[in-house]
Coordinates of C-alpha atoms and ligand atoms in Angstrom, one line a residue:
M88 CA -61.4 -0.8 -1.4
L89 CA -60.1 -0.7 2.1
A90 CA -62.8 -0.5 5.2
P91 CA -62.7 3.7 6.5
E92 CA -61.1 2.5 9.5
V93 CA -58.6 0.7 7.7
Q94 CA -58.3 3.6 5.5
K95 CA -57.4 5.7 8.4
L96 CA -54.3 3.5 9.1
A97 CA -53.2 3.4 5.8
D98 CA -53.4 7.1 5.6
A99 CA -51.4 7.6 8.6
L100 CA -48.6 5.4 7.5
G101 CA -48.3 7.0 4.2
Q102 CA -47.9 10.3 6.5
D103 CA -45.1 8.7 8.6
E104 CA -47.2 9.2 11.5
F105 CA -46.4 5.7 13.2
V106 CA -43.0 5.4 15.4
F107 CA -41.3 3.2 17.7
Y108 CA -40.8 3.9 21.3
Y109 CA -38.1 1.7 23.0
Q110 CA -38.4 -0.1 26.2
P111 CA -35.3 -0.9 27.7
K112 CA -34.6 -4.2 29.1
V113 CA -32.1 -5.4 31.5
S114 CA -30.2 -8.3 32.4
L115 CA -30.4 -9.6 35.7
I116 CA -27.1 -11.2 35.1
N117 CA -24.9 -7.9 35.2
G118 CA -27.4 -5.5 36.1
R119 CA -27.2 -3.7 32.5
T120 CA -29.2 -2.5 29.8
S121 CA -29.4 -5.7 27.5
G122 CA -31.6 -3.9 24.6
A123 CA -35.1 -2.7 24.2
E124 CA -38.1 -3.8 23.1
A125 CA -39.6 -1.3 20.0
L126 CA -43.4 -0.4 20.7
M127 CA -45.6 1.3 17.8
R128 CA -47.2 4.6 18.2
W129 CA -49.2 6.8 16.4
N130 CA -48.4 10.6 16.3
H131 CA -51.8 11.3 15.6
P132 CA -52.2 14.5 13.6
D133 CA -54.7 15.9 16.5
G134 CA -52.0 15.7 18.9
R135 CA -52.5 13.1 21.1
M136 CA -50.3 10.2 21.0
R137 CA -52.4 6.9 20.5
L138 CA -51.6 3.7 22.4
P139 CA -51.6 0.4 20.1
K140 CA -54.7 -0.6 21.8
H141 CA -56.0 1.8 19.7
F142 CA -55.0 0.8 16.4
I143 CA -53.3 -2.9 16.6
P144 CA -56.3 -4.9 17.6
Q145 CA -58.2 -3.7 15.0
A146 CA -55.0 -3.7 12.5
E147 CA -55.1 -7.3 13.0
R148 CA -59.0 -8.0 12.6
S149 CA -58.5 -6.7 9.3
G150 CA -55.2 -8.1 8.3
Y151 CA -53.8 -4.8 7.8
I152 CA -51.2 -5.6 10.6
T153 CA -49.0 -7.1 7.9
E154 CA -48.9 -4.0 5.9
M155 CA -48.0 -1.8 9.1
G156 CA -45.1 -4.3 9.8
L157 CA -43.8 -4.4 6.5
A158 CA -43.7 -0.4 6.2
M159 CA -42.5 -0.4 9.9
F160 CA -39.4 -2.6 9.7
P161 CA -37.4 -0.6 7.6
R162 CA -38.2 2.5 10.2
L163 CA -36.7 0.1 12.7
L164 CA -33.7 -0.7 10.6
T165 CA -32.8 2.9 10.7
D166 CA -33.4 3.4 14.7
M167 CA -31.6 0.4 15.0
Q168 CA -28.6 1.8 13.1
L169 CA -28.4 4.8 15.2
I170 CA -28.9 2.1 18.5
N171 CA -26.1 -0.2 17.5
D172 CA -23.8 2.6 16.4
L173 CA -23.8 3.4 20.1
H174 CA -23.7 -0.2 21.6
P175 CA -23.4 -3.1 18.9
T176 CA -24.4 -5.5 21.5
L177 CA -27.8 -4.3 22.5
V178 CA -30.9 -6.4 21.3
T179 CA -33.9 -4.9 19.9
S180 CA -37.0 -6.9 19.6
F181 CA -39.9 -6.5 17.3
N182 CA -43.1 -7.7 17.5
L183 CA -44.5 -10.1 14.9
S184 CA -48.1 -11.1 14.3
A185 CA -47.9 -14.8 13.1
Q186 CA -50.4 -13.3 10.6
D187 CA -46.9 -12.0 9.2
L188 CA -45.7 -15.0 8.8
L189 CA -48.9 -16.4 6.4
D190 CA -47.1 -15.3 3.4
S191 CA -42.9 -14.9 2.6
R192 CA -43.0 -11.3 2.4
M193 CA -42.1 -10.7 6.0
T194 CA -39.6 -13.3 6.2
N195 CA -38.2 -12.1 3.0
L196 CA -37.5 -8.4 4.3
I197 CA -35.9 -9.2 7.7
C198 CA -33.8 -11.7 5.9
M199 CA -32.5 -9.6 3.4
A200 CA -31.9 -7.1 5.9
L201 CA -29.6 -9.5 7.8
E202 CA -28.1 -10.9 4.7
H203 CA -27.1 -7.4 3.3
K204 CA -25.7 -7.1 7.4
V205 CA -27.8 -4.0 7.9
I206 CA -28.0 -5.5 11.0
E207 CA -26.2 -8.4 13.0
P208 CA -29.2 -11.6 13.5
K209 CA -27.4 -11.5 17.3
Q210 CA -29.0 -7.6 17.6
L211 CA -32.8 -8.5 16.4
E212 CA -35.0 -10.5 18.7
L213 CA -38.8 -11.5 17.3
E214 CA -41.3 -11.7 19.6
L215 CA -44.7 -13.7 19.1
T216 CA -47.6 -14.5 21.1
E217 CA -48.1 -18.3 21.3
A218 CA -52.1 -17.4 20.7
S219 CA -50.8 -15.9 17.3
L220 CA -49.3 -18.6 16.7
L221 CA -52.1 -21.4 18.1
E222 CA -54.5 -19.3 15.6
H223 CA -52.1 -19.7 12.4
D224 CA -50.5 -22.8 13.1
N225 CA -50.1 -24.2 9.6
P226 CA -47.0 -25.5 7.7
I227 CA -46.3 -22.0 5.8
V228 CA -45.8 -20.2 9.4
R229 CA -43.9 -23.1 10.3
A230 CA -41.4 -22.6 7.5
N231 CA -41.1 -19.0 7.6
L232 CA -40.2 -19.4 11.4
E233 CA -37.6 -21.9 10.3
R234 CA -36.1 -19.5 7.7
L235 CA -35.8 -16.5 10.3
T236 CA -34.3 -18.7 12.8
N237 CA -31.9 -20.2 10.4
C238 CA -30.7 -16.6 9.5
G239 CA -29.9 -16.6 13.1
V240 CA -32.4 -14.5 15.0
T241 CA -33.6 -15.2 18.7
L242 CA -37.3 -15.9 18.8
A243 CA -39.1 -15.1 22.1
M244 CA -42.8 -16.0 22.9
D245 CA -44.9 -13.3 24.5
D246 CA -47.3 -13.1 26.8
Y247 CA -46.5 -16.6 28.7
G248 CA -49.1 -16.9 31.3
T249 CA -52.3 -16.0 29.8
G250 CA -54.2 -18.1 27.8
Y251 CA -53.5 -21.6 26.9
S252 CA -49.7 -21.0 27.5
T253 CA -48.4 -24.7 27.5
I254 CA -44.9 -26.3 28.2
D255 CA -45.8 -28.4 25.0
T256 CA -46.2 -25.3 22.6
L257 CA -42.8 -23.8 23.6
S258 CA -41.2 -27.3 22.9
Q259 CA -42.7 -27.4 19.8
W260 CA -41.6 -24.1 18.2
P261 CA -37.8 -22.8 17.8
F262 CA -38.5 -20.4 20.8
S263 CA -34.8 -19.7 23.1
R264 CA -36.7 -17.0 24.9
V265 CA -40.1 -16.7 26.5
K266 CA -41.9 -13.5 27.6
L267 CA -43.5 -14.1 31.0
D268 CA -46.8 -12.2 31.0
K269 CA -46.8 -8.7 33.1
G270 CA -50.5 -9.9 34.5
L271 CA -48.8 -12.9 35.7
I272 CA -45.9 -10.6 37.3
Q273 CA -48.1 -8.3 38.7
R274 CA -50.3 -11.0 40.2
M275 CA -47.6 -12.5 42.4
V276 CA -48.1 -9.3 45.0
G277 CA -50.6 -10.4 46.5
S278 CA -50.8 -14.3 45.5
E279 CA -48.7 -17.1 46.4
K280 CA -49.7 -19.3 43.6
S281 CA -49.2 -16.8 41.0
A282 CA -45.7 -16.5 42.8
T283 CA -44.9 -20.2 42.7
I284 CA -46.2 -20.1 38.7
V285 CA -43.5 -17.5 38.2
Q286 CA -40.8 -19.4 40.0
A287 CA -41.8 -23.0 38.3
S288 CA -41.6 -21.2 34.9
I289 CA -38.7 -20.1 35.4
R290 CA -37.2 -23.1 36.7
M291 CA -38.6 -25.3 33.8
A292 CA -37.4 -22.7 30.8
H293 CA -34.1 -22.9 32.3
Q294 CA -34.1 -26.6 32.0
L295 CA -35.4 -26.6 28.5
G296 CA -32.1 -24.2 27.5
I297 CA -34.7 -21.3 27.2
E298 CA -34.0 -17.6 28.6
I299 CA -37.0 -15.9 30.7
V300 CA -37.7 -12.2 30.3
A301 CA -40.5 -10.7 33.0
E302 CA -42.4 -8.0 31.9
G303 CA -44.3 -5.4 34.0
I304 CA -41.7 -5.0 36.8
E305 CA -43.4 -1.9 38.2
T306 CA -41.4 -2.1 42.0
A307 CA -38.1 -2.9 43.5
A308 CA -39.5 -5.7 45.6
C309 CA -41.0 -7.4 42.3
Y310 CA -37.6 -6.9 40.7
D311 CA -35.4 -8.6 43.8
F312 CA -38.0 -11.6 43.7
L313 CA -37.6 -12.6 39.9
L314 CA -33.6 -12.0 41.0
H315 CA -34.2 -14.7 43.3
A316 CA -36.0 -16.8 41.8
G317 CA -33.3 -17.3 38.6
C318 CA -34.8 -14.9 36.1
T319 CA -32.3 -13.5 33.2
H320 CA -33.8 -10.7 32.2
A321 CA -36.3 -7.8 33.1
Q322 CA -38.4 -5.1 31.8
G323 CA -41.1 -3.0 33.6
F324 CA -41.8 1.0 34.0
W325 CA -39.9 0.2 37.5
L326 CA -36.8 0.3 34.7
G327 CA -37.5 2.4 32.1
R328 CA -40.5 3.6 30.3
P329 CA -41.4 3.2 26.5
M330 CA -39.3 6.1 25.3
P331 CA -38.9 8.1 22.2
L332 CA -35.9 6.8 20.0
S333 CA -33.7 10.1 21.0
D334 CA -34.4 9.5 24.8
Y335 CA -33.7 6.0 24.5
L336 CA -30.3 7.4 23.1
E337 CA -29.8 9.4 25.8
F338 CA -30.5 7.0 28.1
L339 CA -28.0 5.0 26.8
T340 CA -25.2 7.2 27.1
V341 CA -25.6 7.0 31.2
D342 CA -23.6 3.8 32.2
R343 CA -26.1 2.6 34.4
R344 CA -26.1 -0.4 36.8
W345 CA -29.2 -1.7 38.5
S346 CA -28.2 -3.3 41.9
G347 CA -28.2 -7.0 42.5
L348 CA -26.4 -10.4 41.8
P349 CA -28.0 -13.2 40.2
I350 CA -28.4 -15.0 43.2
G351 CA -31.5 -17.5 41.3
L352 CA -28.7 -18.9 39.1
I353 CA -26.6 -20.2 42.0
H354 CA -30.0 -22.0 43.0
M355 CA -30.8 -23.0 39.9
A356 CA -26.9 -24.8 39.7
T357 CA -27.6 -26.3 42.9
L358 CA -30.7 -28.3 41.5
D359 CA -29.1 -29.1 38.4
H360 CA -26.2 -30.6 40.1
I361 CA -28.7 -32.9 42.3
H362 CA -30.5 -33.8 39.2
W363 CA -27.0 -34.8 37.8
R364 CA -26.0 -36.6 40.7
Q365 CA -29.3 -38.6 40.6
A366 CA -28.7 -39.2 37.0
L367 CA -25.3 -40.7 37.3
V368 CA -26.4 -42.8 40.6
T369 CA -29.3 -44.4 38.2
E370 CA -27.0 -44.6 34.9
A371 CA -24.6 -46.8 37.1
T372 CA -27.0 -48.9 38.8
L373 CA -29.0 -49.8 36.0
L374 CA -25.5 -50.5 34.0
A375 CA -24.3 -52.5 36.9
F376 CA -27.6 -54.6 37.8
G377 CA -29.4 -55.0 34.0
G378 CA -32.5 -52.9 33.0
H379 CA -30.5 -50.3 31.1
E380 CA -31.6 -51.6 27.7
N381 CA -35.4 -49.9 28.9
C382 CA -33.8 -46.1 29.2
G383 CA -32.7 -45.8 25.6
E384 CA -36.1 -44.8 24.7
I385 CA -36.5 -42.0 27.2
H386 CA -33.6 -39.8 27.5
V387 CA -33.4 -39.3 31.2
C388 CA -30.7 -41.3 32.6
Q389 CA -27.5 -39.8 31.2
A390 CA -25.4 -37.7 32.9
E391 CA -22.9 -35.5 31.5
L392 CA -19.1 -36.6 32.0
D393 CA -17.3 -33.5 31.0
H394 CA -17.3 -31.1 33.7
T395 CA -17.7 -27.8 31.4
R396 CA -20.7 -29.4 30.1
C397 CA -22.8 -30.4 32.5
K398 CA -25.3 -27.6 33.7
L399 CA -23.2 -26.5 36.9
G400 CA -20.8 -26.8 34.4
H401 CA -22.5 -24.1 32.0
W402 CA -23.0 -21.7 35.0
Y403 CA -19.5 -21.8 36.3
Y404 CA -18.0 -21.0 33.1
G405 CA -20.8 -18.6 31.8
H406 CA -23.0 -16.5 34.0
G407 CA -21.5 -17.8 37.1
R408 CA -18.4 -15.4 36.2
E409 CA -20.2 -12.7 37.8
F410 CA -18.6 -14.3 40.8
A411 CA -15.1 -14.6 39.9
G412 CA -12.7 -13.4 42.8
N413 CA -15.5 -15.2 45.4
P414 CA -13.5 -17.7 47.5
H415 CA -16.4 -20.0 47.2
Y416 CA -17.1 -19.7 43.5
D417 CA -13.0 -19.9 42.7
R418 CA -12.7 -23.1 44.9
L419 CA -15.6 -24.9 43.4
E420 CA -13.6 -25.4 40.1
E421 CA -11.4 -28.2 41.1
P422 CA -13.5 -30.3 43.6
H423 CA -16.8 -30.3 40.8
Q424 CA -13.9 -31.5 37.8
R425 CA -12.7 -34.1 40.5
L426 CA -16.6 -35.3 40.6
H427 CA -16.9 -35.9 37.1
E428 CA -14.0 -37.5 37.0
M429 CA -15.0 -40.0 39.6
G430 CA -18.7 -40.3 38.0
A431 CA -16.9 -41.4 34.6
E432 CA -14.9 -43.9 36.8
I433 CA -17.8 -45.4 38.3
L434 CA -19.9 -45.8 35.2
A435 CA -16.7 -47.8 33.5
A436 CA -16.6 -49.6 36.3
A437 CA -20.3 -50.6 36.7
R438 CA -20.0 -51.6 32.7
S439 CA -17.5 -54.1 33.5
G440 CA -19.7 -55.9 36.1
I441 CA -18.7 -54.1 39.4
D442 CA -20.3 -56.0 42.7
R443 CA -23.3 -54.3 44.8
V444 CA -20.5 -54.0 47.7
H445 CA -18.3 -52.1 45.7
L446 CA -20.6 -49.8 43.7
T447 CA -22.4 -49.2 47.5
E448 CA -18.8 -47.9 48.4
R449 CA -18.2 -45.9 45.0
L450 CA -21.6 -44.3 45.4
R451 CA -21.4 -43.1 48.8
E452 CA -17.8 -41.5 47.9
L453 CA -19.4 -39.7 45.2
T454 CA -21.7 -38.4 47.2
Q455 CA -19.1 -37.1 50.0
Q456 CA -17.6 -35.2 47.1
S457 CA -20.9 -34.0 45.9
T458 CA -21.3 -32.5 49.4
R459 CA -18.5 -30.3 49.2
V460 CA -19.8 -29.0 45.8
L461 CA -23.3 -28.7 47.3
E462 CA -21.3 -26.7 50.3
L463 CA -19.5 -24.1 48.3
L464 CA -22.6 -23.3 46.1
Q465 CA -24.7 -22.6 49.6
E466 CA -22.0 -20.6 50.9
L467 CA -21.6 -18.6 48.1
E468 CA -25.6 -18.3 47.7
S469 CA -25.6 -17.2 51.5
E470 CA -22.8 -14.9 51.3
A471 CA -24.3 -13.0 47.9
M472 CA -27.7 -13.0 49.9
I473 CA -26.1 -11.3 52.6
S474 CA -24.1 -8.8 50.6
Q475 CA -27.0 -7.8 48.5
I476 CA -29.0 -7.5 51.9
M477 CA -26.1 -5.5 53.7
P478 CA -23.6 -4.4 50.9
P479 CA -19.6 -3.9 52.4
Q480 CA -19.5 -0.6 52.1
L481 CA -22.9 -0.2 54.9
E482 CA -21.5 -2.7 57.1
S483 CA -18.8 -0.2 58.0
L484 CA -20.8 2.4 58.9
Ligands
C2E1534 P1 -46.5 -6.4 24.5 O1 -45.5 -6.9 23.4 O2 -47.3 -7.4 25.6 O3 -45.8 -5.0 24.8 C1 -45.7 -4.7 26.2 C2 -46.7 -3.6 26.6 O4 -46.4 -4.0 28.2 C3 -46.2 -2.2 26.5 O5 -47.7 -1.9 25.8 C4 -45.9 -1.8 27.0 O6 -45.8 -0.3 27.4 C5 -46.4 -2.4 28.6 N1 -45.7 -2.4 29.7 C6 -44.3 -2.6 29.7 N2 -43.8 -2.3 31.4 C7 -44.9 -2.3 31.8 C8 -45.4 -2.4 33.4 O7 -44.3 -2.5 34.2 N3 -46.7 -2.0 34.1 C9 -47.4 -1.8 32.9 N4 -48.9 -1.8 33.4 N5 -47.5 -1.9 31.4 C10 -46.1 -2.0 31.2 P2 -47.9 -1.1 25.0 O8 -46.8 0.0 24.6 O9 -49.3 0.0 25.1 O10 -48.1 -1.9 23.5 C11 -49.2 -3.2 23.5 C12 -49.1 -4.5 22.8 O11 -49.5 -3.9 21.4 C13 -48.0 -5.2 22.6 O12 -47.9 -5.7 24.0 C14 -47.9 -5.8 21.3 O13 -48.8 -6.7 21.7 C15 -48.9 -5.0 20.8 N6 -47.9 -3.8 19.8 C16 -47.1 -2.8 19.8 N7 -46.0 -2.4 18.9 C17 -46.1 -3.5 18.0 C18 -45.7 -3.6 16.8 O14 -44.9 -3.1 16.0 N8 -46.6 -4.9 16.3 C19 -47.3 -5.7 16.5 N9 -47.6 -6.5 15.8 N10 -47.8 -5.5 18.2 C20 -47.3 -4.3 18.6
CA1535 CA1 -44.1 -8.3 22.9
CA1536 CA1 -45.8 -9.0 26.3

């Protein structure tokens, strides 16, 4: 026997009154739509559309949220098949409550859809809030999350920046994305402190290899700030409101491109490069003059020697390709590669007992080469900033 309020939800579910609206997400790497978040709406028979705040909290409190999720997931799959027919590379996000993982039904349903290739793992992202995970942190939830990640779906931590959000939680669960909460994003406008927290969160996520989605973008200024801060994805009313499936499908037929180049990622690559050089110098010094054994326990002093696999290389051969054709970008490859060769030579010399004078000399050469790399990165950054504010077509007016 269900409580009357829950019975209303069960009746509405039986009458097919719940639908998904889709809110677009934009890639700040290339300015294109990268997918959407599915957000539930109640098409009430009184003709008024109910927002989640009028039914989700109650569904969560009563535990009925899992029945709703189980009933709505097949509906999501039907919608996604229409979306994927148009654009197979788009990612659709589904909100899960950690309660949904207290038994294996939801996990089985999702994994079965993937096994039967109804959708591809890359097309689905699951959003979970940190608060709900902390509330339901137990071995079954962890095992279900592990099964889901093993199936290849992306996990995003939702509402980061509210409540107890900690770097620690992020690193203990298999999240590959984090969504900065809209409250935090909107507070940036009047608060330097919030802006700094956003910048630092983006940097921290970048260092952990986690992608950042900012939600609640309501203005062009906010969008630009995030672009400059190195954020990779954005969602908000300024980019697109949640809309019915038919509108979303129509939205996708227009080849939209939001302005801006991923400038913030050049800055990230610059900082990553400075850290790489510092790590190499530390490693060479410890190898040459002892103390290296103390580093074994804490993995802070190993510089990646493959120039395609260090963080700068990762950017250069990945998202950085957006700048291909720019002379500063194109000229970066050769000195960067040489720098890594020099790094490997220095470590080899340090291992075979180089003396202080020679090591100092080799490290000076390394610094000079590193400065060349940094100059090119900074020139690329300045030019990208200027062309963002003053596009070449405006300059000629
Ligand atoms: P959420 O997961 O944090 O979803 C984002 C919410 O922010 C959405 O509210 C969206 O409409 C709103 N939003 C997006 N951009 C902006 C913006 O620029 N400005 C402002 N002011 N708001 C923005 P919505 O659709 O009312 O959903 C509220 C919450 O309900 C969601 O928060 C999510 O926690 C929950 N929810 C929605 N659909 C589902 C679902 O299918 N399952 C579960 N478990 N929860 C859901
Ligand atoms: Ca969400
Ligand atoms: Ca959120």
